[in-house]
């Protein structure tokens, strides 16, 4: 019996980041990318509409910035309310280099 696939929603502001992550993850056995978006509101709608195991979040996505920790916490709490059991993995990069 095959093991269930992990469903992932990618959230990133950069089109290159979205495309790269989606392309890479689509090659990984056991993972299904159920969607990708650049806006927090779209992610919330997707989380309501379907079961998502993992949100892969670029911390610089539209609506959430690393320097605004309170907004980040509120967003993660909202995801937990909308889709209990969904895990979040936050990607952090330094674009200044």
C-alpha positions as a printed Julia matrix, in Angstrom:
97×3 Matrix{Float64}:
   0.0    0.0    0.0
   1.54   3.34  -1.0
   2.05   5.9    1.73
  -0.08   9.06   1.57
   1.43  12.08  -0.11
   2.25  15.23   1.81
   0.23  18.16   0.45
   2.13  21.45   0.28
   1.04  25.01  -0.43
   3.88  27.36  -1.38
   3.57  31.02  -0.4
   6.2   33.41  -1.75
   6.24  36.93  -3.13
   8.84  36.18  -5.81
   7.63  34.48  -8.99
  11.08  32.92  -9.36
  10.89  31.48  -5.84
   7.38  30.12  -6.46
   8.35  28.53  -9.75
  11.64  27.09  -8.48
  10.14  25.54  -5.35
   7.15  24.16  -7.26
   9.39  22.62  -9.94
  11.77  21.08  -7.42
   9.1   19.76  -5.06
   7.1   18.23  -7.93
  10.03  15.85  -8.48
  10.08  14.61  -4.88
   8.27  11.33  -4.33
   5.61  11.53  -1.64
   4.94  15.25  -2.09
   2.07  16.93  -3.9
   2.17  20.69  -4.45
  -1.51  21.65  -4.21
  -0.92  25.29  -5.01
   1.3   28.33  -4.91
   0.53  31.96  -4.31
   2.15  35.29  -3.63
  -0.48  36.69  -1.28
  -1.52  35.8    2.25
  -5.25  36.18   1.49
  -5.07  33.59  -1.3
  -3.24  31.21   1.02
  -5.96  31.56   3.66
  -8.62  30.77   1.05
  -6.7   27.72  -0.15
  -6.25  26.48   3.43
 -10.02  26.72   3.96
 -10.83  24.95   0.69
  -8.58  21.88   0.96
  -6.48  19.84   3.34
  -2.9   21.11   3.44
  -0.22  19.31   5.43
   2.47  21.96   5.06
   2.62  25.67   4.26
   6.01  26.54   2.83
   6.22  30.28   3.53
   8.74  32.8    2.25
   9.04  35.23   5.15
   9.19  38.16   2.73
   5.87  37.28   1.09
   3.32  40.0    0.51
   1.65  40.86   3.81
   4.3   39.33   6.08
   7.71  40.86   6.66
  10.41  39.57   8.98
  10.68  42.95  10.74
   6.96  42.88  11.52
   6.91  39.98  13.96
   3.44  40.77  15.31
   1.87  40.54  11.85
   3.76  37.3   11.27
   2.43  35.82  14.54
  -1.13  36.9   13.7
  -0.86  35.29  10.27
   0.39  31.98  11.68
  -2.38  32.02  14.32
  -4.94  32.6   11.58
  -3.59  29.63   9.6
  -3.85  27.5   12.74
  -7.48  28.59  13.19
  -8.4   28.01   9.54
  -6.58  24.72   9.13
  -5.69  23.03  12.43
  -2.92  20.48  11.99
  -1.29  22.29   9.08
   2.41  22.8    9.76
   4.36  25.86   8.62
   7.93  25.92   7.39
   9.28  29.46   7.05
  12.03  30.26   4.56
  14.37  33.14   5.38
  16.86  34.62   2.94
  19.18  37.6    2.82
  18.6   39.6   -0.34
  21.18  42.23   0.64
  24.14  40.1   -0.52
